[in-house]
Structure formats: C-alpha cells, structure tokens
Amino acid sequence: MTLSLPFGPEPGAGGPSDEVWSVAELNAAAKAVVDDGFAPMWVRGEVTGFRVYQSGHWYFDLKDDAARVRCTMWKFAAQRCPERPLDGAEVFVFGKPAVWEEKGEFSFCVQRLLLTNRVGQQAQELERIKAALARDGLFDAARKRSLPAFPGTIAVVTSPDGAALRDIVRVARQRWPAVRLLLVPTRVQGADAGAEVTRALQLVNELDCDCCIVGRGGGSKEDLAVFNDEAVCRALARVRVPTISAVGHETDVSLADFVADVRAATPSMAAQLAVPDRMEVAAVVGSLAERLSGGLSRHTRFVGERLARTADRMEAAMGEALSSHRYTLERMAAQLDALSPLRVLERGFAIPVTGEGAVLRGRAAFRAGQRFGLRLADGVVPARVEEEEA
C-alpha cells in the first residue's frame, strides 16, 4: 500500500516520487532487484566467525582486505562439503546474493564450498605475530605474576562507553567496596584502536596501582582484532603490575590472553579474579577468631594445670626441706642445750658473779669483804668474802 503526500514535487517536475513506501515494500523491492540482478557466481575470500547451528546450517563471514559479507550454507548443501572450513582458511564459494526480507539483511547463499588449503592473509599475519611473541618469551609461564590478594587500586583499560566497564564496576563494588578503580579510556575497535590501547597501557606504568585489567565485551573476530595487535601485546607485557586480560566472551581467545599474567573469560570474571569477596574474607576472619579463642582457652587451661602441678611439687619440696632443716635445728639445739651453763648449774654447781653480772673466774678476783653473788640454777644467792687465805 502506498500513500501520496501533499508536499511532494509538482507533477511533471521530474523529481523523485512522492509516494511513501512501507518497510516491507522496500525490502521486497530490494530482494527482487538482488534476485533478478545477479546470476550464480564464484567468490573467493577468507572464512571468519564460522559456526554450525543445531539445525545443521552453516553460518560464517567471507572477507578480504576491503570488505566482508555474511554467508549462509543450508544443511543440504553443507552435507555435500567434505570438511568444515576453519577460521582463517581461504575458500571459493559458489552461490547467489540474497536479501532476508524480514530484517532487510544482505547475505550470500552458498551452494558449494571449495577449500584452497591456504591460509588467508590475516590468518598468516596472526600466526607471524604469535610466533614472534612466543620467540621473545612473552608466553612463558615463568614470567607470569600472581595477583595481589587485597589490591587497593586497579587500573581498567577499556572503552568508557562499553558494557565491560559497567560489569567490572558492578562486580568490584559488590565484592570489595573499598577498592579504587582508575579508568584509562581507549577505543577497543577500529582503525586506530591499536595505537590507543598501546598508549593506554603505557600510561598505566605512570599510575599508582596494584594491578591492571584490559579488555572489552564480546564481538566478532574483527571487533576483537586489536587484542591480537603486536604493539598492544608488547605494551601489555611491559606493564609493571600484574595484568588480567578480559577480551570478549569465554569462547573468544586473543594473543593478549597469552601475554597477560591471568586470563579471564569475561570482564565480570576479571573483576572476580582481581578483588576478594568481602563475605568470604569475613567468614575466614570469623573462623580464625574462633580458632584463636579456642586455642587460647586450651593453652590457658594447659598452663593452669601445669602451674597447679608445679605448685604441688614446690609445696612438697618445701615441706621436705623444712623437715630436714627442723631436724638439723633440733639436733643443734640439743647439743647447745647440753653445753649450756644452766645445765651445769642444775647439777648443783654455782657460778660467782659480780653485781654487774661479770663472772669471777679465778681466786685472784676475790678480795676480803667483797660482796658477790652465787648464781644457781634457780636464782642468785648473795655472798661475801670473809677473809683471804694465805
């Protein structure tokens, strides 16, 4: 159905038609032009993005240095092909261009596919870069560094507009809110993306950070090609902190994945690898606290038991020592008591002493009329010298 607009060109003016087409009419007309305008033909190109659906149909892109086209090979045609082409293989395909009316997509419907047993130019270049990097030791496991357990700052080299950055920020904030993320913005696809990513990685060496995440979200092999760039890979190897490569989806593999210290299947996984989980850390700390408390309790009880046993042994030893000393003292006291002058006095002897208590030890100490005392066992008896004997 077509409509006529009142503001179209004047009839006979020779301008474009003023009829308005529906999308369906436009796509149908384009399909008719393509179907009628092209005969079956041979096309040569390099296979990329090859995939087989459960239905048995093959889908891939055919490209050269200047352009690419989507290709479809239905199951009945694919079954006649002796082997499946690999990405990077150069092939000849026979078929016709087609337009899918519902989506208005242009593609090439392949009826036959012939392998040339040659690798396309881009695949050859990829193998050359891979061999050069391997030769220089950039893939060696010995140069891989461990990620820090508790990073304070992480540099993120990616597009500021891509979903990869949002995923990294979301996961990092959930797992470890204290982490600081520094975005080093760069384009991650396009003609100049390789030079931009290289400069961004060089800038990371001037930042105060603990590790670096570099990558992007999913896309075609051409979209991810910047991470196969030799300059990018060498700049990544020169980053002074541990690096995580997070390029595309889990099935996407780039040379940057082999150069980085750690490969993450997705940007979200990169954030999980870069920061610890606060819940797991809290659980570990709690477990350690319980173990420490239990250990201290057991150690305190053990020490108390040892002190109690030591006290018992000390008490017994002191008792034995006191008993031995008491026996010695009692024996010495008995000896001293036997030698005491008091014991002599108890046997009937007396000791002459002066009024001051001095002992009169010889006859010469006595004078006629001298008063003195006789010390007996039960006291002192006064006495006087009557006269001196010749």
mmCIF file of C-alpha atoms in Angstrom, residues 49-235:
data_model
loop_
_atom_site.group_PDB
_atom_site.id
_atom_site.type_symbol
_atom_site.label_atom_id
_atom_site.label_comp_id
_atom_site.label_asym_id
_atom_site.label_seq_id
_atom_site.Cartn_x
_atom_site.Cartn_y
_atom_site.Cartn_z
ATOM 1 C CA GLY A 49 33.271 -16.484 12.529
ATOM 2 C CA PHE A 50 32.408 -19.994 11.331
ATOM 3 C CA ARG A 51 29.658 -21.676 13.369
ATOM 4 C CA VAL A 52 27.309 -24.636 12.940
ATOM 5 C CA TYR A 53 23.784 -24.461 14.309
ATOM 6 C CA GLN A 54 21.899 -27.410 15.734
ATOM 7 C CA SER A 55 19.781 -27.419 12.578
ATOM 8 C CA GLY A 56 22.884 -28.330 10.568
ATOM 9 C CA HIS A 57 23.100 -24.997 8.738
ATOM 10 C CA TRP A 58 26.482 -23.239 8.448
ATOM 11 C CA TYR A 59 26.940 -19.546 9.076
ATOM 12 C CA PHE A 60 30.138 -17.587 8.553
ATOM 13 C CA ASP A 61 31.550 -14.378 7.135
ATOM 14 C CA LEU A 62 33.654 -14.142 3.999
ATOM 15 C CA LYS A 63 36.120 -11.268 3.954
ATOM 16 C CA ASP A 64 39.098 -9.755 2.200
ATOM 17 C CA ASP A 65 41.213 -6.704 2.951
ATOM 18 C CA ALA A 66 38.448 -4.261 1.993
ATOM 19 C CA ALA A 67 35.067 -5.788 2.826
ATOM 20 C CA ARG A 68 33.088 -8.715 4.207
ATOM 21 C CA VAL A 69 29.763 -10.408 3.567
ATOM 22 C CA ARG A 70 27.612 -12.726 5.633
ATOM 23 C CA CYS A 71 27.214 -16.228 4.232
ATOM 24 C CA THR A 72 24.631 -18.926 4.799
ATOM 25 C CA MET A 73 25.020 -22.553 3.739
ATOM 26 C CA TRP A 74 21.912 -24.622 4.248
ATOM 27 C CA LYS A 75 22.150 -28.126 5.660
ATOM 28 C CA PHE A 76 21.590 -29.949 2.333
ATOM 29 C CA ALA A 77 24.485 -28.002 0.775
ATOM 30 C CA ALA A 78 26.736 -28.309 3.839
ATOM 31 C CA GLN A 79 26.331 -32.110 3.857
ATOM 32 C CA ARG A 80 27.972 -32.282 0.418
ATOM 33 C CA CYS A 81 31.082 -30.451 1.686
ATOM 34 C CA PRO A 82 33.839 -32.971 2.570
ATOM 35 C CA GLU A 83 35.106 -30.949 5.555
ATOM 36 C CA ARG A 84 34.303 -27.865 7.542
ATOM 37 C CA PRO A 85 36.378 -24.753 6.901
ATOM 38 C CA LEU A 86 38.341 -23.263 9.793
ATOM 39 C CA ASP A 87 38.541 -19.606 10.618
ATOM 40 C CA GLY A 88 41.269 -18.020 8.529
ATOM 41 C CA ALA A 89 41.010 -20.549 5.703
ATOM 42 C CA GLU A 90 40.852 -19.267 2.150
ATOM 43 C CA VAL A 91 37.887 -20.702 0.213
ATOM 44 C CA PHE A 92 35.992 -20.430 -3.059
ATOM 45 C CA VAL A 93 32.214 -20.328 -2.635
ATOM 46 C CA PHE A 94 29.567 -20.663 -5.350
ATOM 47 C CA GLY A 95 26.114 -19.201 -4.859
ATOM 48 C CA LYS A 96 23.904 -16.136 -5.174
ATOM 49 C CA PRO A 97 23.415 -12.915 -3.208
ATOM 50 C CA ALA A 98 20.159 -12.775 -1.253
ATOM 51 C CA VAL A 99 18.145 -10.387 0.901
ATOM 52 C CA TRP A 100 16.297 -11.521 4.001
ATOM 53 C CA GLU A 101 13.093 -9.528 3.759
ATOM 54 C CA GLU A 102 12.109 -9.605 7.441
ATOM 55 C CA LYS A 103 15.316 -7.956 8.596
ATOM 56 C CA GLY A 104 16.479 -6.366 5.391
ATOM 57 C CA GLU A 105 19.837 -8.124 5.666
ATOM 58 C CA PHE A 106 22.085 -8.778 2.683
ATOM 59 C CA SER A 107 23.912 -12.094 2.563
ATOM 60 C CA PHE A 108 25.400 -14.660 0.204
ATOM 61 C CA CYS A 109 23.679 -18.036 -0.068
ATOM 62 C CA VAL A 110 26.409 -20.652 -0.588
ATOM 63 C CA GLN A 111 25.669 -23.741 -2.649
ATOM 64 C CA ARG A 112 29.227 -25.108 -2.920
ATOM 65 C CA LEU A 113 32.411 -24.509 -0.951
ATOM 66 C CA LEU A 114 35.931 -25.407 -2.032
ATOM 67 C CA LEU A 115 38.936 -25.210 0.285
ATOM 68 C CA THR A 116 42.162 -23.905 -1.231
ATOM 69 C CA ASN A 117 44.332 -25.428 1.527
ATOM 70 C CA ARG A 118 45.808 -21.997 2.015
ATOM 71 C CA VAL A 119 45.564 -19.641 4.939
ATOM 72 C CA GLY A 120 44.208 -16.153 4.378
ATOM 73 C CA GLN A 121 46.422 -13.097 4.692
ATOM 74 C CA GLN A 122 45.008 -12.023 8.051
ATOM 75 C CA ALA A 123 45.432 -15.515 9.460
ATOM 76 C CA GLN A 124 49.000 -15.578 8.179
ATOM 77 C CA GLU A 125 49.701 -12.251 9.887
ATOM 78 C CA LEU A 126 48.219 -13.555 13.112
ATOM 79 C CA GLU A 127 50.488 -16.604 13.002
ATOM 80 C CA ARG A 128 53.501 -14.390 12.333
ATOM 81 C CA ILE A 129 52.751 -12.206 15.369
ATOM 82 C CA LYS A 130 52.097 -15.256 17.521
ATOM 83 C CA ALA A 131 55.437 -16.810 16.533
ATOM 84 C CA ALA A 132 57.302 -13.536 17.186
ATOM 85 C CA LEU A 133 55.788 -13.126 20.647
ATOM 86 C CA ALA A 134 56.487 -16.749 21.530
ATOM 87 C CA ARG A 135 60.074 -16.410 20.309
ATOM 88 C CA ASP A 136 60.586 -13.433 22.630
ATOM 89 C CA GLY A 137 59.254 -15.381 25.624
ATOM 90 C CA LEU A 138 56.077 -13.375 26.141
ATOM 91 C CA PHE A 139 54.000 -16.542 26.518
ATOM 92 C CA ASP A 140 56.363 -18.218 29.021
ATOM 93 C CA ALA A 141 54.744 -19.379 32.245
ATOM 94 C CA ALA A 142 57.858 -18.348 34.189
ATOM 95 C CA ARG A 143 57.125 -14.657 33.626
ATOM 96 C CA LYS A 144 53.553 -14.869 34.906
ATOM 97 C CA ARG A 145 52.979 -12.913 38.132
ATOM 98 C CA SER A 146 50.473 -13.593 40.897
ATOM 99 C CA LEU A 147 47.639 -11.167 41.513
ATOM 100 C CA PRO A 148 47.701 -9.172 44.778
ATOM 101 C CA ALA A 149 45.413 -10.599 47.449
ATOM 102 C CA PHE A 150 43.971 -7.242 48.535
ATOM 103 C CA PRO A 151 44.505 -4.610 45.821
ATOM 104 C CA GLY A 152 43.868 -1.016 46.799
ATOM 105 C CA THR A 153 43.774 0.445 43.274
ATOM 106 C CA ILE A 154 43.054 -1.256 39.929
ATOM 107 C CA ALA A 155 43.629 0.339 36.520
ATOM 108 C CA VAL A 156 40.983 -0.561 33.912
ATOM 109 C CA VAL A 157 41.933 -0.155 30.244
ATOM 110 C CA THR A 158 38.741 -0.295 28.180
ATOM 111 C CA SER A 159 36.111 1.802 26.454
ATOM 112 C CA PRO A 160 34.267 4.235 28.744
ATOM 113 C CA ASP A 161 31.021 3.517 26.850
ATOM 114 C CA GLY A 162 31.134 -0.281 26.774
ATOM 115 C CA ALA A 163 29.280 -2.830 28.890
ATOM 116 C CA ALA A 164 32.619 -4.272 30.022
ATOM 117 C CA LEU A 165 33.327 -1.257 32.244
ATOM 118 C CA ARG A 166 29.883 -1.406 33.834
ATOM 119 C CA ASP A 167 30.303 -5.111 34.564
ATOM 120 C CA ILE A 168 33.726 -4.577 36.152
ATOM 121 C CA VAL A 169 32.491 -1.708 38.332
ATOM 122 C CA ARG A 170 29.373 -3.604 39.420
ATOM 123 C CA VAL A 171 31.198 -6.805 40.402
ATOM 124 C CA ALA A 172 34.086 -4.995 42.097
ATOM 125 C CA ARG A 173 31.737 -2.864 44.198
ATOM 126 C CA GLN A 174 29.733 -5.913 45.260
ATOM 127 C CA ARG A 175 32.766 -7.972 46.242
ATOM 128 C CA TRP A 176 35.172 -5.374 47.705
ATOM 129 C CA PRO A 177 33.697 -1.846 48.022
ATOM 130 C CA ALA A 178 36.983 -0.411 49.324
ATOM 131 C CA VAL A 179 38.781 -0.953 46.003
ATOM 132 C CA ARG A 180 39.600 2.091 43.868
ATOM 133 C CA LEU A 181 39.090 1.786 40.100
ATOM 134 C CA LEU A 182 41.024 4.033 37.718
ATOM 135 C CA LEU A 183 39.640 4.105 34.165
ATOM 136 C CA VAL A 184 42.196 4.564 31.385
ATOM 137 C CA PRO A 185 39.794 5.242 28.474
ATOM 138 C CA THR A 186 40.542 3.989 24.987
ATOM 139 C CA ARG A 187 38.812 2.768 21.866
ATOM 140 C CA VAL A 188 38.814 -1.006 21.648
ATOM 141 C CA GLN A 189 37.978 -1.459 17.958
ATOM 142 C CA GLY A 190 38.528 0.389 14.748
ATOM 143 C CA ALA A 191 41.443 1.507 12.627
ATOM 144 C CA ASP A 192 43.325 3.465 15.310
ATOM 145 C CA ALA A 193 42.308 1.377 18.311
ATOM 146 C CA GLY A 194 45.627 -0.498 18.447
ATOM 147 C CA ALA A 195 47.644 2.696 18.896
ATOM 148 C CA GLU A 196 45.207 3.989 21.544
ATOM 149 C CA VAL A 197 45.288 0.787 23.581
ATOM 150 C CA THR A 198 49.093 0.769 23.383
ATOM 151 C CA ARG A 199 49.261 4.335 24.744
ATOM 152 C CA ALA A 200 46.756 3.492 27.483
ATOM 153 C CA LEU A 201 48.866 0.545 28.637
ATOM 154 C CA GLN A 202 51.958 2.753 28.668
ATOM 155 C CA LEU A 203 50.064 5.252 30.843
ATOM 156 C CA VAL A 204 49.293 2.522 33.393
ATOM 157 C CA ASN A 205 53.011 2.416 34.260
ATOM 158 C CA GLU A 206 52.753 6.027 35.427
ATOM 159 C CA LEU A 207 49.816 5.330 37.767
ATOM 160 C CA ASP A 208 49.930 4.224 41.395
ATOM 161 C CA CYS A 209 48.001 0.977 41.082
ATOM 162 C CA ASP A 210 48.293 -2.651 42.197
ATOM 163 C CA CYS A 211 47.071 -4.456 39.065
ATOM 164 C CA CYS A 212 45.556 -3.783 35.631
ATOM 165 C CA ILE A 213 42.505 -5.147 33.783
ATOM 166 C CA VAL A 214 42.492 -4.740 29.997
ATOM 167 C CA GLY A 215 39.699 -5.888 27.703
ATOM 168 C CA ARG A 216 36.261 -5.381 26.238
ATOM 169 C CA GLY A 217 32.934 -7.115 25.769
ATOM 170 C CA GLY A 218 32.062 -9.646 23.107
ATOM 171 C CA GLY A 219 32.095 -9.131 19.358
ATOM 172 C CA SER A 220 33.211 -10.630 16.101
ATOM 173 C CA LYS A 221 36.793 -11.664 15.494
ATOM 174 C CA GLU A 222 37.327 -8.428 13.638
ATOM 175 C CA ASP A 223 35.994 -6.454 16.590
ATOM 176 C CA LEU A 224 38.464 -8.216 18.888
ATOM 177 C CA ALA A 225 41.395 -7.971 16.452
ATOM 178 C CA VAL A 226 43.019 -5.072 18.323
ATOM 179 C CA PHE A 227 43.979 -7.505 21.087
ATOM 180 C CA ASN A 228 45.935 -9.531 18.525
ATOM 181 C CA ASP A 229 47.954 -6.444 17.597
ATOM 182 C CA GLU A 230 51.683 -6.945 18.148
ATOM 183 C CA ALA A 231 52.251 -3.475 19.624
ATOM 184 C CA VAL A 232 49.362 -3.966 22.052
ATOM 185 C CA CYS A 233 50.701 -7.342 23.199
ATOM 186 C CA ARG A 234 54.217 -5.995 23.739
ATOM 187 C CA ALA A 235 52.887 -2.978 25.664
#
